Short mmCIF file of N, CA and C in Angstrom, two decimals:
data_model
loop_
_atom_site.label_atom_id
_atom_site.label_comp_id
_atom_site.label_asym_id
_atom_site.label_seq_id
_atom_site.Cartn_x
_atom_site.Cartn_y
_atom_site.Cartn_z
N MET A 93 106.52 90.72 118.07
CA MET A 93 106.53 89.93 117.52
C MET A 93 107.93 89.62 117.23
N PHE A 94 107.55 91.29 116.79
CA PHE A 94 109.46 91.65 116.37
C PHE A 94 110.61 91.91 117.10
N LYS A 95 111.67 91.51 117.55
CA LYS A 95 112.02 92.90 118.30
C LYS A 95 112.81 93.72 117.21
N HIS A 96 113.94 92.77 116.28
CA HIS A 96 114.58 93.93 115.33
C HIS A 96 115.09 93.20 114.49
N ILE A 97 114.72 94.45 113.43
CA ILE A 97 114.64 94.28 111.62
C ILE A 97 115.27 95.02 111.37
N LEU A 98 116.32 94.25 110.71
CA LEU A 98 116.95 94.18 109.11
C LEU A 98 116.90 94.43 107.93
N ILE A 99 117.08 95.71 107.47
CA ILE A 99 117.16 96.99 106.14
C ILE A 99 118.18 96.22 106.09
N PRO A 100 118.40 95.49 103.65
CA PRO A 100 119.32 95.71 103.94
C PRO A 100 118.76 96.77 102.53
N VAL A 101 120.17 97.52 102.61
CA VAL A 101 119.08 98.64 102.02
C VAL A 101 120.83 99.22 100.70
N ASP A 102 120.34 99.46 99.37
CA ASP A 102 121.04 99.86 98.69
C ASP A 102 120.60 100.93 98.13
N GLY A 103 120.23 101.88 98.20
CA GLY A 103 120.01 103.79 97.22
C GLY A 103 118.88 103.06 96.67
N SER A 104 118.46 102.87 95.68
CA SER A 104 117.39 102.45 95.18
C SER A 104 116.11 102.76 95.27
N PRO A 105 114.79 103.06 94.55
CA PRO A 105 114.36 103.22 94.69
C PRO A 105 112.79 102.46 95.70
N THR A 106 113.23 100.61 95.33
CA THR A 106 112.70 99.65 95.64
C THR A 106 113.30 99.47 97.38
N SER A 107 114.55 100.47 97.67
CA SER A 107 115.20 99.65 98.58
C SER A 107 114.23 100.89 99.86
N MET A 108 114.49 101.23 99.35
CA MET A 108 113.24 102.75 100.37
C MET A 108 112.02 102.56 99.86
N THR A 109 111.53 101.84 99.42
CA THR A 109 109.94 101.30 99.26
C THR A 109 110.42 100.66 100.68
N ALA A 110 111.40 99.26 100.71
CA ALA A 110 111.30 98.49 101.94
C ALA A 110 111.65 99.23 103.01
N VAL A 111 112.39 100.38 102.76
CA VAL A 111 112.84 100.71 104.07
C VAL A 111 110.92 101.34 104.68
N ALA A 112 109.97 102.15 104.12
CA ALA A 112 108.90 103.03 104.39
C ALA A 112 108.34 101.42 105.41
N LYS A 113 108.39 100.33 104.54
CA LYS A 113 107.50 99.42 104.88
C LYS A 113 108.61 98.95 105.75
N ALA A 114 109.28 98.77 106.48
CA ALA A 114 110.25 98.24 107.94
C ALA A 114 109.86 99.45 108.85
N ALA A 115 109.70 100.86 108.91
CA ALA A 115 109.20 101.78 109.47
C ALA A 115 108.24 101.62 110.51
N GLY A 116 107.13 101.53 109.38
CA GLY A 116 105.64 100.75 109.53
C GLY A 116 105.77 99.82 110.56
N LEU A 117 107.02 98.87 110.39
CA LEU A 117 106.45 97.50 110.97
C LEU A 117 107.19 98.26 112.21
N ALA A 118 108.28 98.16 112.40
CA ALA A 118 109.54 98.91 114.09
C ALA A 118 108.19 100.00 114.49
N LYS A 119 107.26 100.61 113.85
CA LYS A 119 105.80 101.03 114.68
C LYS A 119 105.24 100.90 115.58
N ALA A 120 104.84 99.43 115.11
CA ALA A 120 103.80 99.19 115.74
C ALA A 120 103.69 97.42 116.48
N PHE A 121 105.76 97.01 116.15
CA PHE A 121 106.12 96.89 117.28
C PHE A 121 106.97 96.68 118.20
N GLY A 122 107.15 98.30 117.97
CA GLY A 122 107.93 98.83 119.16
C GLY A 122 109.75 98.24 118.80
N ALA A 123 110.18 98.22 117.21
CA ALA A 123 111.83 96.73 117.06
C ALA A 123 112.25 98.05 115.96
N GLN A 124 113.74 97.42 117.67
CA GLN A 124 115.29 97.89 116.92
C GLN A 124 114.55 98.15 115.59
N VAL A 125 115.86 98.08 114.31
CA VAL A 125 115.79 98.91 113.32
C VAL A 125 117.93 98.63 113.19
N THR A 126 117.78 98.07 112.91
CA THR A 126 119.30 97.93 111.26
C THR A 126 118.99 97.93 109.93
N ALA A 127 120.12 99.35 109.38
CA ALA A 127 119.91 99.51 108.15
C ALA A 127 121.62 99.20 107.42
N VAL A 128 122.31 98.38 107.05
CA VAL A 128 123.13 98.28 106.28
C VAL A 128 122.85 97.90 104.61
N TYR A 129 124.42 98.57 104.41
CA TYR A 129 124.74 98.82 103.42
C TYR A 129 125.94 98.28 102.90
N VAL A 130 126.14 97.25 101.96
CA VAL A 130 127.28 96.00 102.01
C VAL A 130 128.16 95.99 100.18
N VAL A 131 128.99 96.55 101.13
CA VAL A 131 130.46 97.21 100.06
C VAL A 131 132.10 95.78 99.67
N ASP A 132 131.59 95.47 98.92
CA ASP A 132 133.14 94.23 98.15
C ASP A 132 134.11 95.48 98.57
N PRO A 133 135.24 94.06 99.38
CA PRO A 133 136.30 95.33 100.43
C PRO A 133 137.41 94.64 99.26
N TYR A 134 137.03 94.00 98.75
CA TYR A 134 138.16 93.41 97.14
C TYR A 134 137.81 93.01 96.04
N PRO A 135 137.41 94.02 95.11
CA PRO A 135 136.46 93.84 93.93
C PRO A 135 137.68 93.60 92.65
N PHE A 136 138.80 93.76 93.10
CA PHE A 136 140.26 93.56 92.07
C PHE A 136 140.35 92.37 92.27
N THR A 137 140.48 91.08 93.96
CA THR A 137 140.93 90.19 93.05
C THR A 137 141.37 89.74 92.32
N GLY A 138 142.05 89.03 91.18
CA GLY A 138 142.72 88.63 90.40
C GLY A 138 142.50 88.85 88.95
N VAL A 139 142.51 90.23 88.94
CA VAL A 139 142.81 91.32 88.15
C VAL A 139 143.97 92.06 88.09
N GLY A 140 144.15 91.60 88.65
CA GLY A 140 146.70 92.04 87.87
C GLY A 140 146.10 93.23 88.87
N ALA A 141 147.22 93.60 88.55
CA ALA A 141 148.33 94.65 89.57
C ALA A 141 148.00 96.25 88.81
N ASP A 142 147.76 96.03 87.73
CA ASP A 142 147.03 97.54 86.99
C ASP A 142 145.57 97.47 86.46
N PHE A 143 144.82 97.83 86.92
CA PHE A 143 143.40 98.07 87.01
C PHE A 143 143.10 100.25 87.02
N ALA A 144 142.31 100.24 86.93
CA ALA A 144 142.82 101.82 85.93
C ALA A 144 142.56 102.84 87.73
N TYR A 145 141.07 101.08 87.79
CA TYR A 145 140.47 102.08 89.92
C TYR A 145 141.00 101.33 90.30
N GLY A 146 142.40 102.88 91.40
CA GLY A 146 142.89 101.86 92.76
C GLY A 146 141.70 101.79 93.90
N GLN A 147 142.74 101.06 94.62
CA GLN A 147 142.01 100.04 95.91
C GLN A 147 141.09 101.12 97.06
N SER A 148 142.51 102.58 96.61
CA SER A 148 141.62 102.93 97.68
C SER A 148 140.02 104.03 97.56
N GLN A 149 140.74 104.32 95.65
CA GLN A 149 139.86 104.92 94.81
C GLN A 149 138.67 104.87 95.12
N TYR A 150 138.27 103.25 95.41
CA TYR A 150 137.87 102.49 95.08
C TYR A 150 136.81 103.02 96.69
N MET A 151 137.96 102.30 96.86
CA MET A 151 137.12 102.16 98.90
C MET A 151 136.54 103.29 99.22
N ASN A 152 136.91 104.45 98.69
CA ASN A 152 135.86 106.22 98.93
C ASN A 152 135.23 106.05 97.91
N ALA A 153 134.82 105.51 96.94
CA ALA A 153 134.08 106.03 96.52
C ALA A 153 132.44 105.05 97.33
N ALA A 154 133.60 104.15 97.54
CA ALA A 154 132.30 103.37 97.73
C ALA A 154 131.25 104.02 98.71
N THR A 155 132.33 103.83 100.52
CA THR A 155 131.39 104.49 100.72
C THR A 155 131.23 105.28 101.23
N ALA A 156 131.13 106.25 99.66
CA ALA A 156 130.43 107.90 100.21
C ALA A 156 129.10 107.08 99.62
N GLU A 157 128.96 106.60 98.32
CA GLU A 157 128.30 105.32 97.66
C GLU A 157 127.07 105.09 99.19
N ALA A 158 127.25 104.42 99.86
CA ALA A 158 127.28 103.94 101.31
C ALA A 158 126.63 105.22 101.98
N ASN A 159 127.22 105.89 102.84
CA ASN A 159 126.98 106.80 102.91
C ASN A 159 126.28 107.88 102.69
N THR A 160 125.02 107.65 101.69
CA THR A 160 124.18 108.57 100.67
C THR A 160 123.13 107.73 100.66
N ALA A 161 123.14 106.63 100.67
CA ALA A 161 121.83 105.23 100.70
C ALA A 161 121.38 105.19 102.06
N LEU A 162 123.08 105.36 102.98
CA LEU A 162 122.40 105.23 105.12
C LEU A 162 121.17 106.65 105.52
N ASP A 163 122.46 107.71 104.51
CA ASP A 163 122.16 108.86 105.61
C ASP A 163 119.76 108.97 104.84
N ALA A 164 120.01 108.71 103.34
CA ALA A 164 118.46 108.58 103.16
C ALA A 164 118.04 107.57 103.83
N THR A 165 118.08 106.98 103.98
CA THR A 165 117.18 105.38 104.78
C THR A 165 117.29 106.06 106.21
N ARG A 166 118.24 106.77 107.16
CA ARG A 166 118.04 107.23 108.19
C ARG A 166 116.96 108.46 108.46
N LYS A 167 117.45 109.60 107.45
CA LYS A 167 116.16 110.75 107.37
C LYS A 167 114.40 109.89 107.06
N ALA A 168 114.43 108.90 105.60
CA ALA A 168 112.84 108.79 106.01
C ALA A 168 112.58 107.86 107.02
N MET A 169 113.50 107.30 107.92
CA MET A 169 113.13 106.78 109.37
C MET A 169 112.58 107.62 110.33
N GLU A 170 113.52 108.98 110.47
CA GLU A 170 113.66 109.51 111.42
C GLU A 170 111.76 110.72 111.44
N GLU A 171 112.01 110.99 109.97
CA GLU A 171 110.80 111.65 109.30
C GLU A 171 109.47 111.06 109.83
N ALA A 172 109.67 109.01 109.73
CA ALA A 172 108.43 108.14 110.81
C ALA A 172 108.53 108.48 111.94
N GLY A 173 109.36 108.62 112.70
CA GLY A 173 109.73 108.32 114.41
C GLY A 173 110.11 107.11 114.29
N VAL A 174 110.74 107.46 113.43
CA VAL A 174 111.45 105.33 114.54
C VAL A 174 113.21 105.80 114.11
N THR A 175 113.95 105.18 115.45
CA THR A 175 115.00 105.75 115.03
C THR A 175 115.82 103.86 114.20
N VAL A 176 116.75 104.50 113.43
CA VAL A 176 117.52 103.48 113.21
C VAL A 176 119.66 103.16 112.81
N ASN A 177 119.88 101.84 113.49
CA ASN A 177 120.65 101.79 113.48
C ASN A 177 121.79 102.18 111.79
N THR A 178 122.80 102.47 111.53
CA THR A 178 122.92 102.26 109.55
C THR A 178 124.27 101.36 110.61
N VAL A 179 124.97 100.89 109.76
CA VAL A 179 126.35 99.57 109.57
C VAL A 179 126.44 99.91 107.93
N ILE A 180 127.72 99.94 107.62
CA ILE A 180 128.36 99.78 106.40
C ILE A 180 128.76 98.03 106.72
N GLY A 181 128.30 96.99 105.94
CA GLY A 181 128.97 95.23 106.09
C GLY A 181 129.24 95.73 105.07
N GLU A 182 130.71 94.01 104.87
CA GLU A 182 131.92 94.14 104.07
C GLU A 182 131.13 92.39 103.79
N GLY A 183 131.41 92.44 101.90
CA GLY A 183 130.94 91.15 101.75
C GLY A 183 131.75 90.63 100.36
N HIS A 184 132.73 89.50 99.81
CA HIS A 184 132.27 89.36 98.27
C HIS A 184 131.42 89.78 97.81
N ALA A 185 130.07 88.89 97.55
CA ALA A 185 128.77 89.22 97.97
C ALA A 185 127.84 89.55 98.44
N VAL A 186 127.06 90.40 98.24
CA VAL A 186 125.88 91.47 99.08
C VAL A 186 125.67 90.57 100.11
N HIS A 187 124.91 89.17 99.13
CA HIS A 187 124.11 88.24 100.60
C HIS A 187 125.57 88.36 101.86
N ASP A 188 125.77 87.84 101.44
CA ASP A 188 127.52 87.86 102.52
C ASP A 188 127.24 88.18 103.71
N GLY A 189 127.79 89.55 103.10
CA GLY A 189 127.45 90.87 104.52
C GLY A 189 125.62 90.39 104.96
N ILE A 190 125.10 90.57 103.58
CA ILE A 190 123.77 90.30 103.95
C ILE A 190 123.71 89.88 105.24
N LEU A 191 123.37 88.76 104.94
CA LEU A 191 123.99 87.76 106.41
C LEU A 191 124.63 87.55 107.48
N GLN A 192 126.31 88.19 107.64
CA GLN A 192 126.91 88.36 108.53
C GLN A 192 126.13 89.55 109.35
N ALA A 193 125.83 90.56 109.16
CA ALA A 193 124.58 91.78 109.62
C ALA A 193 123.25 91.12 110.99
N LEU A 194 123.60 90.09 109.23
CA LEU A 194 122.14 88.85 110.87
C LEU A 194 122.91 88.79 111.95
N GLU A 195 123.94 87.76 111.45
CA GLU A 195 124.52 87.29 113.00
C GLU A 195 124.50 88.47 113.42
N SER A 196 125.36 89.35 113.73
CA SER A 196 125.26 89.90 114.39
C SER A 196 125.01 91.41 115.77
N THR A 197 123.54 91.10 114.19
CA THR A 197 122.74 92.38 115.11
C THR A 197 121.80 91.69 115.47
N GLY A 198 121.75 89.70 115.75
CA GLY A 198 120.82 89.18 115.93
C GLY A 198 118.58 89.14 115.36
N ALA A 199 119.47 90.40 114.18
CA ALA A 199 118.04 90.69 113.97
C ALA A 199 116.66 88.94 113.19
N ASP A 200 115.92 89.49 113.75
CA ASP A 200 114.36 88.48 114.12
C ASP A 200 113.61 88.84 112.43
N LEU A 201 113.91 89.58 111.92
CA LEU A 201 112.89 89.89 110.33
C LEU A 201 113.34 91.07 109.97
N ILE A 202 114.22 90.37 108.36
CA ILE A 202 114.81 91.22 107.38
C ILE A 202 113.72 91.62 107.04
N VAL A 203 113.80 93.19 106.17
CA VAL A 203 112.86 93.27 105.20
C VAL A 203 113.51 94.02 104.13
N MET A 204 113.55 93.47 102.97
CA MET A 204 113.88 94.17 102.18
C MET A 204 113.63 94.22 100.84
N GLY A 205 114.19 94.81 99.60
CA GLY A 205 113.57 94.96 98.06
C GLY A 205 114.17 94.61 97.49
N SER A 206 113.35 93.93 96.49
CA SER A 206 113.88 93.17 95.58
C SER A 206 112.80 93.24 93.23
N HIS A 207 113.90 93.70 93.71
CA HIS A 207 114.24 94.31 91.69
C HIS A 207 113.24 93.61 90.86
N GLY A 208 112.85 92.70 90.92
CA GLY A 208 112.02 91.80 89.93
C GLY A 208 112.52 92.12 89.14
N ARG A 209 113.92 91.22 88.86
CA ARG A 209 114.46 90.32 87.53
C ARG A 209 114.19 90.11 87.25
N ARG A 210 114.46 89.29 85.53
CA ARG A 210 113.24 88.15 85.32
C ARG A 210 113.92 87.58 83.98
N GLY A 211 113.47 86.59 83.49
CA GLY A 211 114.98 86.54 81.95
C GLY A 211 116.83 86.15 82.68
N LEU A 212 116.88 86.73 81.23
CA LEU A 212 118.55 86.70 80.90
C LEU A 212 119.07 87.67 81.98
N GLU A 213 118.24 88.47 81.95
CA GLU A 213 118.78 89.38 83.73
C GLU A 213 118.85 89.09 85.08
N LYS A 214 118.13 87.95 85.28
CA LYS A 214 118.17 87.44 86.61
C LYS A 214 119.64 86.35 86.26
N LEU A 215 119.17 85.65 85.24
CA LEU A 215 120.89 84.88 85.02
C LEU A 215 122.04 85.28 85.22
N VAL A 216 121.66 86.95 84.38
CA VAL A 216 122.96 87.49 84.72
C VAL A 216 123.91 87.59 85.42
N LEU A 217 122.42 88.61 86.13
CA LEU A 217 123.43 89.63 87.94
C LEU A 217 122.52 88.13 88.65
N GLY A 218 122.22 88.01 88.82
CA GLY A 218 121.83 86.84 89.94
C GLY A 218 120.54 87.71 90.68
N SER A 219 120.12 87.32 92.27
CA SER A 219 119.32 88.53 92.96
C SER A 219 120.00 87.69 94.46
N VAL A 220 119.77 89.01 95.13
CA VAL A 220 120.16 88.78 96.81
C VAL A 220 119.41 88.50 96.70
N THR A 221 118.62 88.83 97.04
CA THR A 221 116.79 88.56 97.65
C THR A 221 116.52 86.64 97.92
N GLN A 222 116.86 86.68 96.63
CA GLN A 222 117.14 84.67 96.56
C GLN A 222 118.07 83.66 97.69
N ARG A 223 119.60 84.81 97.15
CA ARG A 223 119.80 83.97 97.97
C ARG A 223 119.82 83.96 99.18
N VAL A 224 119.12 85.04 99.92
CA VAL A 224 119.27 85.78 101.08
C VAL A 224 117.54 84.57 101.01
N LEU A 225 117.25 84.56 100.54
CA LEU A 225 115.92 83.37 101.04
C LEU A 225 116.52 82.34 101.55
N GLY A 226 117.30 81.52 100.34
CA GLY A 226 117.88 80.52 99.88
C GLY A 226 118.71 80.50 101.86
N ALA A 227 119.02 81.11 101.93
CA ALA A 227 120.65 80.28 103.23
C ALA A 227 119.70 80.99 104.98
N VAL A 228 119.59 81.38 104.93
CA VAL A 228 118.17 82.24 105.83
C VAL A 228 117.39 81.36 106.90
N HIS A 229 117.01 80.71 108.16
CA HIS A 229 115.86 81.03 108.46
C HIS A 229 115.59 81.64 109.60
N THR A 230 115.37 83.20 109.17
CA THR A 230 115.10 83.89 109.58
C THR A 230 114.05 84.96 109.03
N PRO A 231 112.70 85.11 109.39
CA PRO A 231 111.97 85.47 108.07
C PRO A 231 112.65 86.57 107.14
N VAL A 232 111.38 86.17 105.91
CA VAL A 232 111.73 87.81 105.23
C VAL A 232 110.44 88.73 103.88
N LEU A 233 110.63 90.14 105.07
CA LEU A 233 109.50 90.48 104.36
C LEU A 233 110.35 90.75 102.77
N VAL A 234 109.73 90.76 101.74
CA VAL A 234 111.19 90.95 100.19
C VAL A 234 109.55 92.01 100.08
N VAL A 235 110.56 93.19 99.41
CA VAL A 235 108.85 93.94 99.48
C VAL A 235 109.61 94.75 97.34
N ARG A 236 108.52 95.14 96.81
CA ARG A 236 108.71 95.01 95.42
C ARG A 236 107.70 96.21 94.90
N ASP A 237 108.71 97.30 94.45
CA ASP A 237 107.85 98.34 93.90
C ASP A 237 106.60 97.96 92.70
#
């Protein structure tokens, strides 16, 4: 049924629960799997030249964080007997990076975690999952802890 599954990850327990669900689906359907971690390449736009954390230091730290999350994803998938391709995507908003990864991979299913924020926290922080759901015509399996 599904041939290619995209899994946006952020290293959180919720995203790792989504990884486990995606592994089961990939095995059941014999699907290819791509995991993506999205990094904002220019988080300091509009802040000015005087910021405490330089661009190169930020990108090094962000890439290290991405690699840690993707390594954990790769390990979990390998333990489940599933091969996974990993990608560090870029986007000023995480959902934009996910949409770019969806387009570039041609995935036909997105499996992603939702932190289940409500009320003021959701209003202030937003919902990446909600934004993805509103922007795609591809099926999305939302996994919550």
